[in-house]
Amino acid sequence: MVAPRFRSRTFRRIKVKTPGNRNTIHYRLRKPAKAQCGKCGRPLQGVARARPIQLRRFSRSQKRPERPFGGVLCSSCTRDELRARAK
Amino acid sequence: MIEIGRVCLKIAGRDGGKKAVVVDILDNNYVVIAGETRKRKCNVNHLEFLNKTVKIKKGASDAELEKALKSEGIILRKTKPKKAGPRPLRQHKARPMVKPETVARKKKTKEAKPETGPETIAKPETKTEPGADTKTLNQKEKAKTGKPAAKAAKKAVNS
């Protein structure tokens, strides 16, 4: 019988083929939600999606785009913002 | 709108939000800019052209650019000229190949080991001896005095 905490869907299930040619299910914590633009709400591209512990392994440039407002606003919203600030 | 001397704002990339001036026009899509950004080729779509112009000739030098950009409050970012001579990578490779240091370290370790060796070996021997003695002594004492005495006492109580 599976452990009680694994019976709910808080964990995601991963099918693993063991060396003994047996199919087993492994349980891992789910990934956090996709990062969204702070202005328009569109999902951001180039933002790493992993647990904080795994994010620690990434370098700073691997986590978010290397431009102003990178990881906060989407590319089109940053353009609008920069234009507005220049005026 | 796109001409040499036009002040523009870089919108995309890591230079986003920095002001620059068009120095050269390559074709319909690409332009060379200089200013707060590095001197670089740039797509026109990544630029916002402003309503200001600066008097510059095509291929102007850094000194000329600096003078012209002062009026717009833009500080020219200068890139260092590349150093002539051998590449730095080769110099890095040469460093670990230095022989005398490595040889000297090895010798030290070899000499040091036999000196320290007997001492370290000798210490545990001295440590074990008293320990062994005490153990044996304790056992002897127990065998002689402790246990039989206790047994005798129990027997006496029982009887």
mmCIF file of N, CA, C and O in Angstrom, chain A residues 15-63:
data_model
loop_
_atom_site.group_PDB
_atom_site.id
_atom_site.type_symbol
_atom_site.label_atom_id
_atom_site.label_comp_id
_atom_site.label_asym_id
_atom_site.label_seq_id
_atom_site.Cartn_x
_atom_site.Cartn_y
_atom_site.Cartn_z
ATOM 1 N N LYS A 15 6.734 7.956 -13.757
ATOM 2 C CA LYS A 15 6.934 6.530 -14.001
ATOM 3 C C LYS A 15 8.399 6.276 -14.301
ATOM 4 O O LYS A 15 8.986 6.916 -15.165
ATOM 5 N N VAL A 16 8.967 5.338 -13.550
ATOM 6 C CA VAL A 16 10.389 5.039 -13.689
ATOM 7 C C VAL A 16 10.545 3.560 -13.989
ATOM 8 O O VAL A 16 9.887 2.719 -13.359
ATOM 9 N N LYS A 17 11.370 3.249 -14.956
ATOM 10 C CA LYS A 17 11.664 1.845 -15.244
ATOM 11 C C LYS A 17 12.929 1.481 -14.479
ATOM 12 O O LYS A 17 13.996 2.056 -14.710
ATOM 13 N N THR A 18 12.814 0.529 -13.553
ATOM 14 C CA THR A 18 13.947 0.171 -12.705
ATOM 15 C C THR A 18 14.898 -0.750 -13.456
ATOM 16 O O THR A 18 14.514 -1.337 -14.466
ATOM 17 N N PRO A 19 16.112 -0.915 -12.953
ATOM 18 C CA PRO A 19 17.070 -1.838 -13.578
ATOM 19 C C PRO A 19 16.545 -3.270 -13.631
ATOM 20 O O PRO A 19 16.938 -4.032 -14.514
ATOM 21 N N GLY A 20 15.706 -3.650 -12.687
ATOM 22 C CA GLY A 20 15.125 -4.993 -12.701
ATOM 23 C C GLY A 20 13.943 -5.120 -13.650
ATOM 24 O O GLY A 20 13.130 -6.036 -13.515
ATOM 25 N N ASN A 21 13.788 -4.169 -14.571
ATOM 26 C CA ASN A 21 12.742 -4.178 -15.597
ATOM 27 C C ASN A 21 11.338 -4.137 -14.986
ATOM 28 O O ASN A 21 10.440 -4.850 -15.406
ATOM 29 N N ARG A 22 11.201 -3.348 -13.929
ATOM 30 C CA ARG A 22 9.909 -3.215 -13.264
ATOM 31 C C ARG A 22 9.476 -1.756 -13.372
ATOM 32 O O ARG A 22 10.301 -0.859 -13.243
ATOM 33 N N ASN A 23 8.231 -1.528 -13.645
ATOM 34 C CA ASN A 23 7.740 -0.151 -13.699
ATOM 35 C C ASN A 23 7.257 0.273 -12.327
ATOM 36 O O ASN A 23 6.392 -0.374 -11.745
ATOM 37 N N THR A 24 7.845 1.341 -11.801
ATOM 38 C CA THR A 24 7.418 1.854 -10.499
ATOM 39 C C THR A 24 7.049 3.325 -10.634
ATOM 40 O O THR A 24 7.398 3.972 -11.623
ATOM 41 N N ILE A 25 6.354 3.800 -9.636
ATOM 42 C CA ILE A 25 5.975 5.220 -9.618
ATOM 43 C C ILE A 25 6.791 5.932 -8.546
ATOM 44 O O ILE A 25 6.856 5.473 -7.402
ATOM 45 N N HIS A 26 7.430 7.015 -8.937
ATOM 46 C CA HIS A 26 8.139 7.863 -7.988
ATOM 47 C C HIS A 26 7.331 9.137 -7.774
ATOM 48 O O HIS A 26 6.668 9.618 -8.694
ATOM 49 N N TYR A 27 7.401 9.668 -6.555
ATOM 50 C CA TYR A 27 6.603 10.859 -6.212
ATOM 51 C C TYR A 27 7.529 12.029 -5.988
ATOM 52 O O TYR A 27 8.505 11.924 -5.248
ATOM 53 N N ARG A 28 7.240 13.134 -6.675
ATOM 54 C CA ARG A 28 8.035 14.352 -6.469
ATOM 55 C C ARG A 28 7.122 15.547 -6.282
ATOM 56 O O ARG A 28 5.984 15.541 -6.756
ATOM 57 N N LEU A 29 7.667 16.568 -5.634
ATOM 58 C CA LEU A 29 6.873 17.784 -5.416
ATOM 59 C C LEU A 29 6.631 18.491 -6.747
ATOM 60 O O LEU A 29 7.468 18.435 -7.649
ATOM 61 N N ARG A 30 5.496 19.127 -6.852
ATOM 62 C CA ARG A 30 5.144 19.795 -8.102
ATOM 63 C C ARG A 30 5.971 21.050 -8.312
ATOM 64 O O ARG A 30 6.456 21.670 -7.364
ATOM 65 N N LYS A 31 6.108 21.424 -9.598
ATOM 66 C CA LYS A 31 6.811 22.670 -9.931
ATOM 67 C C LYS A 31 5.925 23.858 -9.591
ATOM 68 O O LYS A 31 4.702 23.757 -9.657
ATOM 69 N N PRO A 32 6.516 25.000 -9.237
ATOM 70 C CA PRO A 32 5.699 26.201 -9.017
ATOM 71 C C PRO A 32 5.087 26.687 -10.326
ATOM 72 O O PRO A 32 5.504 26.284 -11.406
ATOM 73 N N ALA A 33 4.128 27.591 -10.202
ATOM 74 C CA ALA A 33 3.431 28.109 -11.380
ATOM 75 C C ALA A 33 4.365 28.954 -12.242
ATOM 76 O O ALA A 33 5.402 29.428 -11.769
ATOM 77 N N LYS A 34 3.989 29.116 -13.496
ATOM 78 C CA LYS A 34 4.812 29.901 -14.411
ATOM 79 C C LYS A 34 4.816 31.369 -13.976
ATOM 80 O O LYS A 34 3.793 31.892 -13.531
ATOM 81 N N ALA A 35 5.971 32.028 -14.173
ATOM 82 C CA ALA A 35 6.067 33.459 -13.850
ATOM 83 C C ALA A 35 5.252 34.253 -14.863
ATOM 84 O O ALA A 35 5.221 33.908 -16.048
ATOM 85 N N GLN A 36 4.606 35.300 -14.372
ATOM 86 C CA GLN A 36 3.755 36.098 -15.249
ATOM 87 C C GLN A 36 4.201 37.548 -15.262
ATOM 88 O O GLN A 36 4.791 38.039 -14.308
ATOM 89 N N CYS A 37 3.891 38.217 -16.366
ATOM 90 C CA CYS A 37 4.224 39.638 -16.505
ATOM 91 C C CYS A 37 3.446 40.450 -15.471
ATOM 92 O O CYS A 37 2.246 40.219 -15.277
ATOM 93 N N GLY A 38 4.130 41.394 -14.821
ATOM 94 C CA GLY A 38 3.475 42.188 -13.790
ATOM 95 C C GLY A 38 2.481 43.189 -14.337
ATOM 96 O O GLY A 38 1.703 43.761 -13.580
ATOM 97 N N LYS A 39 2.526 43.422 -15.629
ATOM 98 C CA LYS A 39 1.665 44.443 -16.210
ATOM 99 C C LYS A 39 0.486 43.813 -16.959
ATOM 100 O O LYS A 39 -0.666 44.145 -16.706
ATOM 101 N N CYS A 40 0.793 42.886 -17.868
ATOM 102 C CA CYS A 40 -0.270 42.337 -18.712
ATOM 103 C C CYS A 40 -0.660 40.911 -18.310
ATOM 104 O O CYS A 40 -1.706 40.419 -18.750
ATOM 105 N N GLY A 41 0.144 40.254 -17.474
ATOM 106 C CA GLY A 41 -0.221 38.926 -17.002
ATOM 107 C C GLY A 41 0.139 37.800 -17.937
ATOM 108 O O GLY A 41 -0.207 36.644 -17.685
ATOM 109 N N ARG A 42 0.824 38.098 -19.001
ATOM 110 C CA ARG A 42 1.243 37.054 -19.937
ATOM 111 C C ARG A 42 2.339 36.198 -19.294
ATOM 112 O O ARG A 42 3.166 36.735 -18.555
ATOM 113 N N PRO A 43 2.367 34.880 -19.545
ATOM 114 C CA PRO A 43 3.457 34.066 -18.997
ATOM 115 C C PRO A 43 4.806 34.508 -19.561
ATOM 116 O O PRO A 43 4.932 34.739 -20.766
ATOM 117 N N LEU A 44 5.787 34.621 -18.669
ATOM 118 C CA LEU A 44 7.105 35.113 -19.082
ATOM 119 C C LEU A 44 7.935 33.986 -19.683
ATOM 120 O O LEU A 44 7.863 32.846 -19.230
ATOM 121 N N GLN A 45 8.712 34.356 -20.652
ATOM 122 C CA GLN A 45 9.622 33.375 -21.256
ATOM 123 C C GLN A 45 11.018 33.569 -20.693
ATOM 124 O O GLN A 45 11.398 34.666 -20.307
ATOM 125 N N GLY A 46 11.768 32.482 -20.651
ATOM 126 C CA GLY A 46 13.152 32.563 -20.193
ATOM 127 C C GLY A 46 13.305 32.686 -18.696
ATOM 128 O O GLY A 46 14.355 33.083 -18.201
ATOM 129 N N VAL A 47 12.233 32.373 -17.950
ATOM 130 C CA VAL A 47 12.329 32.384 -16.487
ATOM 131 C C VAL A 47 12.297 30.937 -16.011
ATOM 132 O O VAL A 47 11.368 30.197 -16.348
ATOM 133 N N ALA A 48 13.303 30.549 -15.250
ATOM 134 C CA ALA A 48 13.422 29.161 -14.812
ATOM 135 C C ALA A 48 12.248 28.783 -13.918
ATOM 136 O O ALA A 48 11.796 29.589 -13.100
ATOM 137 N N ARG A 49 11.771 27.554 -14.080
ATOM 138 C CA ARG A 49 10.606 27.105 -13.328
ATOM 139 C C ARG A 49 11.021 25.870 -12.549
ATOM 140 O O ARG A 49 11.060 24.758 -13.081
ATOM 141 N N ALA A 50 11.399 26.070 -11.293
ATOM 142 C CA ALA A 50 11.853 24.947 -10.465
ATOM 143 C C ALA A 50 11.713 25.315 -8.998
ATOM 144 O O ALA A 50 11.432 26.459 -8.651
ATOM 145 N N ARG A 51 11.912 24.324 -8.160
ATOM 146 C CA ARG A 51 11.882 24.539 -6.706
ATOM 147 C C ARG A 51 13.063 25.423 -6.295
ATOM 148 O O ARG A 51 14.118 25.372 -6.924
ATOM 149 N N PRO A 52 12.907 26.201 -5.222
ATOM 150 C CA PRO A 52 13.982 27.105 -4.813
ATOM 151 C C PRO A 52 15.335 26.420 -4.626
ATOM 152 O O PRO A 52 16.376 26.997 -4.918
ATOM 153 N N ILE A 53 15.311 25.187 -4.150
ATOM 154 C CA ILE A 53 16.570 24.469 -3.936
ATOM 155 C C ILE A 53 17.273 24.222 -5.265
ATOM 156 O O ILE A 53 18.488 24.363 -5.382
ATOM 157 N N GLN A 54 16.481 23.875 -6.280
ATOM 158 C CA GLN A 54 17.082 23.644 -7.597
ATOM 159 C C GLN A 54 17.504 24.960 -8.244
ATOM 160 O O GLN A 54 18.480 25.011 -8.984
ATOM 161 N N LEU A 55 16.768 26.021 -7.962
ATOM 162 C CA LEU A 55 17.117 27.332 -8.524
ATOM 163 C C LEU A 55 18.463 27.814 -8.013
ATOM 164 O O LEU A 55 19.147 28.572 -8.679
ATOM 165 N N ARG A 56 18.818 27.359 -6.794
ATOM 166 C CA ARG A 56 20.099 27.774 -6.232
ATOM 167 C C ARG A 56 21.272 27.299 -7.089
ATOM 168 O O ARG A 56 22.328 27.896 -7.085
ATOM 169 N N ARG A 57 21.065 26.208 -7.792
ATOM 170 C CA ARG A 57 22.156 25.671 -8.618
ATOM 171 C C ARG A 57 22.392 26.509 -9.865
ATOM 172 O O ARG A 57 23.449 26.474 -10.450
ATOM 173 N N PHE A 58 21.368 27.276 -10.295
ATOM 174 C CA PHE A 58 21.501 28.049 -11.525
ATOM 175 C C PHE A 58 22.270 29.339 -11.270
ATOM 176 O O PHE A 58 22.222 29.896 -10.174
ATOM 177 N N SER A 59 22.939 29.809 -12.306
ATOM 178 C CA SER A 59 23.559 31.123 -12.215
ATOM 179 C C SER A 59 22.477 32.181 -12.381
ATOM 180 O O SER A 59 21.344 31.875 -12.751
ATOM 181 N N ARG A 60 22.858 33.426 -12.122
ATOM 182 C CA ARG A 60 21.864 34.492 -12.136
ATOM 183 C C ARG A 60 21.262 34.658 -13.531
ATOM 184 O O ARG A 60 20.074 34.915 -13.685
ATOM 185 N N SER A 61 22.089 34.519 -14.545
ATOM 186 C CA SER A 61 21.603 34.729 -15.911
ATOM 187 C C SER A 61 20.768 33.556 -16.407
ATOM 188 O O SER A 61 20.052 33.668 -17.388
ATOM 189 N N GLN A 62 20.860 32.422 -15.740
ATOM 190 C CA GLN A 62 20.038 31.271 -16.123
ATOM 191 C C GLN A 62 18.624 31.371 -15.562
ATOM 192 O O GLN A 62 17.730 30.658 -15.992
ATOM 193 N N LYS A 63 18.431 32.246 -14.584
ATOM 194 C CA LYS A 63 17.135 32.313 -13.916
ATOM 195 C C LYS A 63 16.166 33.268 -14.609
ATOM 196 O O LYS A 63 14.971 33.044 -14.585
#
